Every structure is written in structure tokens, then in C-alpha cells.
mmCIF file of C-alpha atoms in Angstrom:
data_model
loop_
_atom_site.group_PDB
_atom_site.id
_atom_site.type_symbol
_atom_site.label_atom_id
_atom_site.label_comp_id
_atom_site.label_asym_id
_atom_site.label_seq_id
_atom_site.Cartn_x
_atom_site.Cartn_y
_atom_site.Cartn_z
ATOM 1 C CA MET A 13 -76.953 -37.979 -17.944
ATOM 2 C CA ALA A 14 -77.189 -37.366 -14.150
ATOM 3 C CA PHE A 15 -76.335 -33.686 -14.659
ATOM 4 C CA LEU A 16 -79.044 -33.223 -17.301
ATOM 5 C CA LEU A 17 -81.631 -35.039 -15.173
ATOM 6 C CA ALA A 18 -80.853 -32.855 -12.167
ATOM 7 C CA GLU A 19 -81.144 -29.663 -14.195
ATOM 8 C CA GLU A 20 -84.436 -30.801 -15.710
ATOM 9 C CA ALA A 21 -86.004 -32.183 -12.515
ATOM 10 C CA GLY A 22 -84.957 -29.305 -10.248
ATOM 11 C CA THR A 23 -84.268 -31.596 -7.281
ATOM 12 C CA PHE A 24 -81.913 -34.488 -6.671
ATOM 13 C CA VAL A 25 -84.789 -36.560 -5.269
ATOM 14 C CA ARG A 26 -86.887 -36.400 -8.478
ATOM 15 C CA ALA A 27 -83.795 -36.875 -10.642
ATOM 16 C CA ALA A 28 -82.789 -39.948 -8.608
ATOM 17 C CA ASP A 29 -86.268 -41.413 -9.079
ATOM 18 C CA ARG A 30 -86.029 -40.967 -12.868
ATOM 19 C CA LEU A 31 -82.633 -42.669 -12.910
ATOM 20 C CA CYS A 32 -83.930 -45.425 -10.606
ATOM 21 C CA VAL A 33 -81.220 -44.932 -7.961
ATOM 22 C CA SER A 34 -81.299 -43.708 -4.378
ATOM 23 C CA GLN A 35 -80.938 -40.016 -3.630
ATOM 24 C CA PRO A 36 -77.557 -40.447 -1.855
ATOM 25 C CA SER A 37 -76.215 -42.405 -4.823
ATOM 26 C CA PHE A 38 -77.408 -39.706 -7.196
ATOM 27 C CA THR A 39 -75.815 -36.976 -5.063
ATOM 28 C CA ALA A 40 -72.561 -38.948 -5.169
ATOM 29 C CA LEU A 41 -72.693 -38.974 -9.000
ATOM 30 C CA ILE A 42 -73.038 -35.176 -9.116
ATOM 31 C CA GLN A 43 -70.269 -34.710 -6.568
ATOM 32 C CA GLU A 44 -67.965 -36.972 -8.565
ATOM 33 C CA LEU A 45 -68.658 -34.937 -11.719
ATOM 34 C CA GLU A 46 -67.990 -31.656 -9.891
ATOM 35 C CA SER A 47 -64.772 -33.091 -8.523
ATOM 36 C CA GLU A 48 -63.577 -34.139 -11.996
ATOM 37 C CA LEU A 49 -64.420 -30.737 -13.483
ATOM 38 C CA GLY A 50 -63.064 -28.780 -10.540
ATOM 39 C CA VAL A 51 -66.115 -26.495 -10.381
ATOM 40 C CA LYS A 52 -69.425 -26.369 -8.535
ATOM 41 C CA LEU A 53 -72.333 -27.033 -10.872
ATOM 42 C CA PHE A 54 -75.337 -26.675 -8.561
ATOM 43 C CA ASP A 55 -76.406 -24.456 -5.693
ATOM 44 C CA ARG A 56 -78.309 -26.754 -3.358
ATOM 45 C CA SER A 57 -81.109 -25.946 -0.899
ATOM 46 C CA THR A 58 -83.412 -28.140 1.124
ATOM 47 C CA ARG A 59 -86.138 -27.910 -1.519
ATOM 48 C CA ASN A 60 -84.424 -27.599 -4.924
ATOM 49 C CA VAL A 61 -81.178 -27.173 -6.825
ATOM 50 C CA ASN A 62 -80.171 -24.425 -9.263
ATOM 51 C CA LEU A 63 -77.330 -24.212 -11.760
ATOM 52 C CA THR A 64 -74.355 -22.064 -10.906
ATOM 53 C CA SER A 65 -72.849 -19.836 -13.608
ATOM 54 C CA ALA A 66 -70.354 -22.642 -14.307
ATOM 55 C CA GLY A 67 -73.236 -25.109 -14.439
ATOM 56 C CA ARG A 68 -75.120 -22.974 -16.986
ATOM 57 C CA GLU A 69 -72.029 -22.752 -19.189
ATOM 58 C CA PHE A 70 -71.498 -26.512 -18.933
ATOM 59 C CA LEU A 71 -75.156 -27.101 -19.912
ATOM 60 C CA VAL A 72 -74.806 -24.987 -23.070
ATOM 61 C CA ARG A 73 -71.696 -26.877 -24.140
ATOM 62 C CA ILE A 74 -73.072 -30.398 -23.678
ATOM 63 C CA GLN A 75 -76.631 -29.969 -24.950
ATOM 64 C CA ARG A 76 -75.707 -30.062 -28.661
ATOM 65 C CA PRO A 77 -73.499 -33.188 -28.422
ATOM 66 C CA VAL A 78 -76.169 -34.954 -26.386
ATOM 67 C CA LEU A 79 -78.836 -34.090 -28.959
ATOM 68 C CA ASP A 80 -76.514 -35.293 -31.734
ATOM 69 C CA LEU A 81 -76.007 -38.562 -29.862
ATOM 70 C CA GLU A 82 -79.762 -39.032 -29.436
ATOM 71 C CA GLU A 83 -80.306 -38.275 -33.120
ATOM 72 C CA ALA A 84 -77.632 -40.792 -34.141
ATOM 73 C CA TYR A 85 -79.179 -43.415 -31.857
ATOM 74 C CA ASN A 86 -82.671 -42.843 -33.252
ATOM 75 C CA HIS A 87 -81.309 -42.859 -36.804
ATOM 76 C CA MET A 88 -79.695 -46.266 -36.299
ATOM 77 C CA ARG A 89 -82.914 -47.630 -34.806
ATOM 78 C CA ASP A 90 -84.788 -46.326 -37.834
ATOM 79 C CA LEU A 91 -82.290 -48.024 -40.129
ATOM 80 C CA ALA A 92 -82.789 -51.312 -38.319
ATOM 81 C CA THR A 93 -86.565 -51.053 -38.786
ATOM 82 C CA VAL A 94 -86.155 -49.598 -42.320
ATOM 83 C CA LYS A 95 -88.052 -46.422 -41.506
ATOM 84 C CA ARG A 96 -85.330 -44.627 -43.376
ATOM 85 C CA GLY A 97 -82.173 -45.451 -45.286
ATOM 86 C CA ALA A 98 -80.637 -44.958 -48.691
ATOM 87 C CA ILE A 99 -79.959 -47.319 -51.586
ATOM 88 C CA VAL A 100 -78.001 -46.709 -54.761
ATOM 89 C CA LEU A 101 -79.360 -49.125 -57.346
ATOM 90 C CA GLY A 102 -77.976 -49.949 -60.781
ATOM 91 C CA SER A 103 -80.466 -51.099 -63.398
ATOM 92 C CA LEU A 104 -80.656 -52.252 -66.984
ATOM 93 C CA PRO A 105 -82.770 -49.921 -69.163
ATOM 94 C CA SER A 106 -85.340 -52.686 -69.686
ATOM 95 C CA THR A 107 -85.891 -53.156 -65.954
ATOM 96 C CA ALA A 108 -85.712 -49.427 -65.241
ATOM 97 C CA ILE A 109 -88.805 -48.757 -67.372
ATOM 98 C CA THR A 110 -90.792 -51.805 -66.242
ATOM 99 C CA LEU A 111 -90.075 -53.191 -62.767
ATOM 100 C CA ILE A 112 -88.573 -50.245 -60.922
ATOM 101 C CA PRO A 113 -91.383 -47.637 -61.224
ATOM 102 C CA SER A 114 -93.986 -49.959 -59.676
ATOM 103 C CA THR A 115 -91.556 -50.995 -56.947
ATOM 104 C CA LEU A 116 -90.766 -47.381 -56.077
ATOM 105 C CA ARG A 117 -94.475 -46.548 -55.964
ATOM 106 C CA GLU A 118 -95.089 -49.360 -53.478
ATOM 107 C CA LEU A 119 -92.122 -48.368 -51.305
ATOM 108 C CA GLN A 120 -93.244 -44.746 -51.332
ATOM 109 C CA ARG A 121 -96.478 -45.966 -49.786
ATOM 110 C CA THR A 122 -94.958 -48.344 -47.225
ATOM 111 C CA HIS A 123 -91.584 -46.688 -46.504
ATOM 112 C CA PRO A 124 -91.867 -43.003 -47.470
ATOM 113 C CA ALA A 125 -88.549 -42.018 -45.814
ATOM 114 C CA LEU A 126 -86.562 -44.560 -47.861
ATOM 115 C CA GLN A 127 -84.284 -42.852 -50.382
ATOM 116 C CA ILE A 128 -83.468 -44.740 -53.582
ATOM 117 C CA ARG A 129 -81.214 -43.495 -56.358
ATOM 118 C CA VAL A 130 -81.418 -45.373 -59.659
ATOM 119 C CA VAL A 131 -78.439 -45.448 -62.018
ATOM 120 C CA GLU A 132 -79.394 -46.745 -65.467
ATOM 121 C CA ALA A 133 -76.667 -48.458 -67.494
ATOM 122 C CA HIS A 134 -75.929 -51.407 -69.779
ATOM 123 C CA HIS A 135 -74.819 -54.782 -68.454
ATOM 124 C CA ASP A 136 -71.030 -54.358 -68.526
ATOM 125 C CA HIS A 137 -71.131 -50.960 -66.843
ATOM 126 C CA LEU A 138 -73.465 -52.254 -64.131
ATOM 127 C CA LEU A 139 -71.048 -55.008 -63.140
ATOM 128 C CA SER A 140 -68.191 -52.512 -63.078
ATOM 129 C CA MET A 141 -70.121 -50.189 -60.753
ATOM 130 C CA LEU A 142 -71.017 -53.097 -58.482
ATOM 131 C CA ARG A 143 -67.393 -54.202 -58.174
ATOM 132 C CA THR A 144 -66.248 -50.670 -57.288
ATOM 133 C CA ASN A 145 -69.067 -50.117 -54.749
ATOM 134 C CA GLU A 146 -70.697 -47.319 -56.753
ATOM 135 C CA VAL A 147 -73.989 -49.171 -56.335
ATOM 136 C CA GLU A 148 -75.197 -51.559 -53.633
ATOM 137 C CA LEU A 149 -77.479 -53.614 -55.865
ATOM 138 C CA CYS A 150 -77.866 -54.221 -59.585
ATOM 139 C CA LEU A 151 -81.066 -55.215 -61.302
ATOM 140 C CA GLY A 152 -79.783 -57.105 -64.304
ATOM 141 C CA THR A 153 -78.662 -60.504 -65.548
ATOM 142 C CA LEU A 154 -75.651 -62.812 -65.571
ATOM 143 C CA LEU A 155 -74.282 -63.706 -68.987
ATOM 144 C CA ASN A 156 -71.398 -65.634 -67.415
ATOM 145 C CA PRO A 157 -70.675 -66.836 -63.872
ATOM 146 C CA VAL A 158 -68.977 -64.019 -61.930
ATOM 147 C CA THR A 159 -66.903 -64.820 -58.851
ATOM 148 C CA GLY A 160 -67.874 -62.858 -55.772
ATOM 149 C CA LEU A 161 -71.376 -61.871 -56.876
ATOM 150 C CA ALA A 162 -74.633 -63.218 -55.476
ATOM 151 C CA PHE A 163 -77.671 -63.453 -57.756
ATOM 152 C CA ARG A 164 -81.346 -63.603 -56.734
ATOM 153 C CA PRO A 165 -83.484 -64.466 -59.811
ATOM 154 C CA LEU A 166 -86.782 -62.693 -60.384
ATOM 155 C CA LEU A 167 -88.107 -63.663 -63.825
ATOM 156 C CA ASN A 168 -87.110 -65.148 -67.162
ATOM 157 C CA ASP A 169 -86.909 -62.975 -70.264
ATOM 158 C CA ARG A 170 -86.177 -63.518 -73.958
ATOM 159 C CA PHE A 171 -85.181 -61.378 -76.926
ATOM 160 C CA VAL A 172 -87.471 -60.761 -79.868
ATOM 161 C CA ALA A 173 -87.064 -59.299 -83.318
ATOM 162 C CA VAL A 174 -89.211 -56.194 -83.805
ATOM 163 C CA TYR A 175 -90.082 -54.902 -87.290
ATOM 164 C CA SER A 176 -92.728 -52.897 -89.103
ATOM 165 C CA GLN A 177 -95.285 -54.054 -91.624
ATOM 166 C CA SER A 178 -93.584 -51.813 -94.170
ATOM 167 C CA TYR A 179 -90.292 -53.690 -93.876
ATOM 168 C CA GLN A 180 -89.951 -55.182 -97.361
ATOM 169 C CA VAL A 181 -88.123 -58.409 -96.461
ATOM 170 C CA ALA A 182 -89.661 -61.788 -95.629
ATOM 171 C CA ILE A 183 -89.337 -62.725 -91.947
ATOM 172 C CA PRO A 184 -89.430 -66.429 -90.920
ATOM 173 C CA GLU A 185 -91.815 -67.554 -88.183
ATOM 174 C CA ARG A 186 -88.939 -68.898 -86.053
ATOM 175 C CA MET A 187 -85.783 -66.832 -86.002
ATOM 176 C CA THR A 188 -82.259 -67.334 -84.699
ATOM 177 C CA TRP A 189 -79.461 -64.845 -84.170
ATOM 178 C CA ARG A 190 -77.926 -65.951 -87.447
ATOM 179 C CA ASP A 191 -81.188 -65.394 -89.304
ATOM 180 C CA LEU A 192 -80.826 -61.735 -88.383
ATOM 181 C CA ALA A 193 -77.365 -61.334 -89.886
ATOM 182 C CA PRO A 194 -78.420 -60.533 -93.515
ATOM 183 C CA HIS A 195 -80.953 -57.894 -92.410
ATOM 184 C CA ASP A 196 -80.636 -54.203 -91.687
ATOM 185 C CA LEU A 197 -80.240 -54.410 -87.921
ATOM 186 C CA ILE A 198 -80.906 -51.857 -85.213
ATOM 187 C CA LEU A 199 -78.982 -52.923 -82.101
ATOM 188 C CA THR A 200 -78.300 -51.297 -78.774
ATOM 189 C CA SER A 201 -74.700 -50.291 -78.174
ATOM 190 C CA GLN A 202 -71.695 -52.311 -77.009
ATOM 191 C CA GLY A 203 -72.053 -53.572 -73.452
ATOM 192 C CA SER A 204 -75.795 -54.203 -73.717
ATOM 193 C CA THR A 205 -77.071 -57.759 -73.347
ATOM 194 C CA PRO A 206 -78.667 -58.186 -76.801
ATOM 195 C CA ARG A 207 -75.613 -56.753 -78.533
ATOM 196 C CA THR A 208 -73.268 -59.049 -76.602
ATOM 197 C CA GLN A 209 -75.340 -62.133 -77.334
ATOM 198 C CA TYR A 210 -75.768 -61.282 -81.011
ATOM 199 C CA ASP A 211 -72.043 -60.668 -81.503
ATOM 200 C CA ARG A 212 -71.196 -63.976 -79.859
ATOM 201 C CA ALA A 213 -73.699 -65.933 -81.931
ATOM 202 C CA VAL A 214 -72.564 -64.612 -85.322
ATOM 203 C CA GLN A 215 -68.844 -64.114 -84.688
ATOM 204 C CA ASP A 216 -67.907 -66.918 -87.118
ATOM 205 C CA ALA A 217 -70.759 -66.307 -89.575
ATOM 206 C CA PRO A 218 -70.042 -65.165 -93.149
ATOM 207 C CA ALA A 219 -69.413 -61.446 -93.563
ATOM 208 C CA ARG A 220 -72.575 -59.380 -93.421
ATOM 209 C CA THR A 221 -73.399 -56.948 -96.195
ATOM 210 C CA ALA A 222 -76.494 -55.306 -94.629
ATOM 211 C CA SER A 223 -76.151 -52.065 -92.698
ATOM 212 C CA ARG A 224 -76.412 -51.965 -88.937
ATOM 213 C CA TYR A 225 -77.473 -49.102 -86.681
ATOM 214 C CA ASP A 226 -76.072 -48.744 -83.158
ATOM 215 C CA VAL A 227 -78.320 -46.878 -80.736
ATOM 216 C CA THR A 228 -78.189 -46.145 -77.023
ATOM 217 C CA HIS A 229 -81.872 -46.115 -76.167
ATOM 218 C CA MET A 230 -84.577 -48.673 -76.924
ATOM 219 C CA THR A 231 -87.043 -45.878 -77.716
ATOM 220 C CA THR A 232 -84.718 -44.754 -80.521
ATOM 221 C CA ALA A 233 -84.652 -48.288 -81.910
ATOM 222 C CA VAL A 234 -88.455 -48.452 -81.886
ATOM 223 C CA GLU A 235 -88.813 -45.185 -83.793
ATOM 224 C CA MET A 236 -86.267 -46.335 -86.383
ATOM 225 C CA VAL A 237 -88.243 -49.548 -86.829
ATOM 226 C CA ARG A 238 -91.415 -47.511 -87.362
ATOM 227 C CA GLN A 239 -89.632 -45.732 -90.203
ATOM 228 C CA GLY A 240 -88.931 -49.080 -91.854
ATOM 229 C CA LEU A 241 -85.149 -48.815 -91.392
ATOM 230 C CA GLY A 242 -84.683 -52.382 -90.244
ATOM 231 C CA ILE A 243 -85.193 -54.961 -87.491
ATOM 232 C CA ALA A 244 -84.518 -54.206 -83.824
ATOM 233 C CA VAL A 245 -83.644 -56.801 -81.201
ATOM 234 C CA LEU A 246 -85.367 -55.943 -77.916
ATOM 235 C CA PRO A 247 -86.154 -57.749 -74.651
ATOM 236 C CA LEU A 248 -89.678 -59.064 -74.242
ATOM 237 C CA LEU A 249 -89.617 -57.504 -70.772
ATOM 238 C CA ALA A 250 -89.504 -53.963 -72.180
ATOM 239 C CA LEU A 251 -92.199 -54.273 -74.861
ATOM 240 C CA PRO A 252 -95.218 -53.302 -72.710
ATOM 241 C CA ALA A 253 -93.547 -50.021 -71.728
ATOM 242 C CA LEU A 254 -92.385 -49.313 -75.296
ATOM 243 C CA ARG A 255 -95.970 -49.514 -76.650
ATOM 244 C CA ILE A 256 -95.290 -51.293 -79.939
ATOM 245 C CA ASP A 257 -98.836 -52.381 -80.767
ATOM 246 C CA ASP A 258 -98.369 -51.071 -84.305
ATOM 247 C CA LEU A 259 -95.280 -53.248 -84.895
ATOM 248 C CA LEU A 260 -94.663 -56.964 -85.420
ATOM 249 C CA THR A 261 -92.477 -59.318 -83.393
ATOM 250 C CA ARG A 262 -90.794 -62.688 -83.780
ATOM 251 C CA PRO A 263 -89.214 -64.509 -80.796
ATOM 252 C CA LEU A 264 -85.623 -65.652 -81.147
ATOM 253 C CA ILE A 265 -85.371 -69.369 -80.411
ATOM 254 C CA ASP A 266 -81.663 -69.650 -79.486
ATOM 255 C CA ASP A 267 -80.861 -70.628 -75.917
ATOM 256 C CA SER A 268 -78.651 -67.540 -75.754
ATOM 257 C CA ALA A 269 -81.680 -65.396 -76.619
ATOM 258 C CA GLN A 270 -83.042 -66.140 -73.152
ATOM 259 C CA ARG A 271 -81.899 -64.584 -69.923
ATOM 260 C CA THR A 272 -82.848 -64.512 -66.254
ATOM 261 C CA ILE A 273 -83.411 -61.114 -64.679
ATOM 262 C CA GLY A 274 -82.492 -60.776 -61.030
ATOM 263 C CA VAL A 275 -80.724 -58.776 -58.348
ATOM 264 C CA LEU A 276 -76.947 -58.888 -58.087
ATOM 265 C CA TYR A 277 -74.874 -57.810 -55.107
ATOM 266 C CA ARG A 278 -71.439 -58.482 -53.717
ATOM 267 C CA GLU A 279 -71.129 -61.668 -51.655
ATOM 268 C CA ASP A 280 -68.693 -59.990 -49.265
ATOM 269 C CA ARG A 281 -71.191 -57.249 -48.377
ATOM 270 C CA GLU A 282 -74.368 -58.026 -46.476
ATOM 271 C CA PRO A 283 -77.321 -56.189 -48.049
ATOM 272 C CA SER A 284 -78.544 -53.369 -45.827
ATOM 273 C CA PRO A 285 -81.989 -53.609 -44.175
ATOM 274 C CA ALA A 286 -83.212 -51.037 -46.705
ATOM 275 C CA ALA A 287 -81.861 -53.161 -49.570
ATOM 276 C CA GLU A 288 -83.647 -56.251 -48.236
ATOM 277 C CA ILE A 289 -86.928 -54.348 -48.082
ATOM 278 C CA PHE A 290 -86.386 -53.153 -51.661
ATOM 279 C CA MET A 291 -85.655 -56.685 -52.906
ATOM 280 C CA ASP A 292 -88.778 -58.056 -51.190
ATOM 281 C CA ALA A 293 -90.961 -55.396 -52.829
ATOM 282 C CA LEU A 294 -89.247 -55.930 -56.189
ATOM 283 C CA LYS A 295 -89.880 -59.685 -56.064
ATOM 284 C CA VAL A 296 -93.622 -59.111 -55.659
ATOM 285 C CA VAL A 297 -93.688 -56.661 -58.570
ATOM 286 C CA ALA A 298 -91.639 -58.980 -60.811
ATOM 287 C CA THR A 299 -93.865 -61.980 -60.066
ATOM 288 C CA GLN A 300 -97.001 -59.991 -60.888
ATOM 289 C CA PHE A 301 -95.433 -58.620 -64.068
ATOM 290 C CA ALA A 302 -94.382 -62.084 -65.261
ATOM 291 C CA GLU A 303 -97.877 -63.466 -64.702
ATOM 292 C CA ARG A 304 -99.613 -60.523 -66.347
ATOM 293 C CA HIS A 305 -97.436 -60.580 -69.472
ATOM 294 C CA HIS A 306 -97.007 -64.377 -69.754
ATOM 295 C CA MET A 307 -93.235 -64.347 -69.349
ATOM 296 C CA PRO A 308 -91.351 -67.678 -69.502
ATOM 297 C CA PRO A 309 -91.622 -69.565 -66.169
ATOM 298 C CA LEU A 310 -88.825 -69.036 -63.659
ATOM 299 C CA THR A 311 -87.309 -72.416 -62.820
ATOM 300 C CA THR A 312 -83.552 -71.945 -62.898
ATOM 301 C CA ALA A 313 -81.229 -69.004 -63.306
ATOM 302 C CA ARG A 314 -79.916 -69.283 -66.839
ATOM 303 C CA ILE A 315 -76.422 -68.221 -67.840
ATOM 304 C CA SER A 316 -75.841 -68.323 -71.570
ATOM 305 C CA GLN A 317 -72.649 -68.243 -73.577
ATOM 306 C CA GLY A 318 -73.180 -67.967 -77.308
ATOM 307 C CA GLY A 319 -75.314 -70.926 -78.326
ATOM 308 C CA SER A 320 -74.368 -73.143 -75.406
ATOM 309 C CA ARG A 321 -76.425 -73.660 -72.285
ATOM 310 C CA SER A 322 -75.391 -73.938 -68.674
ATOM 311 C CA PHE A 323 -77.380 -73.516 -65.503
ATOM 312 C CA VAL A 324 -76.749 -72.261 -62.007
ATOM 313 C CA LYS A 325 -79.102 -73.318 -59.248
ATOM 314 C CA ARG A 326 -81.356 -70.640 -57.895
ATOM 315 C CA SER A 327 -80.314 -69.595 -54.409
ATOM 316 C CA THR A 328 -82.959 -68.708 -51.845
ATOM 317 C CA SER A 329 -80.501 -67.907 -49.105
ATOM 318 C CA LYS A 330 -79.787 -64.332 -48.104
ATOM 319 C CA LYS A 331 -76.046 -64.080 -48.143
#
């Protein structure tokens, strides 16, 4: 630092003032450096100092590392104030098309240098990616208690049966998972939350004779419903984005047809400053969404197993 100040200031007196030391002390620093290197770095006169050929070569060699060090320092300060940073986020399809776009729009306005990569996957795959550190956060749900994962609830959701007016089978006003069993069903694939909960609820039911369609995307399920192919089971959360005004719905009344959507992360890893900023913005978006679409009130984080009910207290601490 003393060497760079001397080269920039042109005199030891001005360089000493910038470093807030006396001129003799500054001269001693330069002499100590020259002694360690075994070369003379400056030609001194009564009025100014100039680099020697060795000094010019030394300047070229240290400028890049010094700039790299300054850049690293500024980068870490930016991370601490969340001016920049990167997050890899896992998300359920239903939250990816509803909560995430509005959150990203808000963060683009408030933190334009923040980089967020969204990986969309079903429930089981999300938990796997979280355990193996492929993602820092997951926007999803907890079907069962999972050791080592923290959960910050955002809103309550429920599953509904979706069908068309042309579907030629009577549909009861109040439906359960088991009421669905005789129908032609359109379900999302293994590992998704509705598929897991349906399979659990009807695992000991009489053998089904109706056909069942397995699909990957909710949009595919909606189009199949429009063609009168059967009943789809979809989350209430996703319906506004799926635009199903031409279709009919019935809520499922089982306890296991309800779920709490929230953010999951590993308890042994402190969320980064960027992740905390993302979660704060996401909470605002989720609260507004729940109010606008009359979602079930968020009181406790619900974890369902089949038809049973258990609860885990909502944590407000930032682990």
C-alpha cells in the first residue's frame, strides 16, 4: 500500500499524509520494502520521487493482484448489503407459476443485480436437491416431518377436483379422495403432492376400474379436462394462473387435501443475505396472493399423512 501511495502521490510527504503517518515513518516503510526486495524502487530528489526501472516492473506485477483484492473486498461488501448475490431456488410447479414471477419482478426493481435461478420440480425431487445442496431454498410443502430441514410457512392451500360441464358423471357437492376413485382421473406424476396424497388415501380402497391418466404438467391436465376425458386434481393455488373459468371445481374436504406452502432450507446452513431478501419479498407476495384469492387462513403449518392430522408450530425464528 505504501509503495502504491508513493507512486501515485509523487512525493513521500503527500503519500505520508494520505496514510496518516509522519514522513520519516513513511520513508522507513519504503526502505524496509526495498531492503526485503533487494532493489531500489524510487529515485528520490528534494521535491519528488520517481520509479526506477525495477520499481516500474514491480508496479506492473502488483497492480492486477491489488485490483483483484479490491474487487473481492467490494464484492463481499455488496453481498453483505445484498446489492448482488446469487440464489438457486427449487420450486413446485404450482408456486413457480403463481408466487415466483411477482417476487422476481419486485426484486428486479429493488435489487437488480441479484441473480436467481429457478429449478422447477415435484415435491420428492425438491427435497432430494435440497439435501444434496443443489438448491439453497425450496418453495414447497412438508408432507411429513423431515429432520434437518427448517420450514417458514407462507400460505395454506387445498386440492380441488376440476372437471368440465361435458363430463357425463354426477359429481357430489363435497368430495373426498375416495370419491374420486371410481372416476376417470387425470393426476400429475409420481412424486407430486396431489398424487402422493391421493395414493395414500385410497391405498386400501377396493380396486378401481376407471382409467387414470398420468401427466407431468398441470396445463396438460387442464386441456384433457376440457376434452371431457376425466377429473383432474389440482391445487387451488395454481387455478388463477391456469385460467379455468370455463371449467367447474369441487373442493376436497379431507384433511390430507390441505397443505401449507412455505420455504424450506437446511437447518445446518444459514440462509445467505440474498436468500433472506428473497424470502422477505416472497412473504409479501404470498400474503397479498392469499388475501386476493381468499385462500384458507394461515394459522399453523400443516403436515398431513393420509387421512390423519398432525401439526407443527410455525417458527418465526431465522435459523
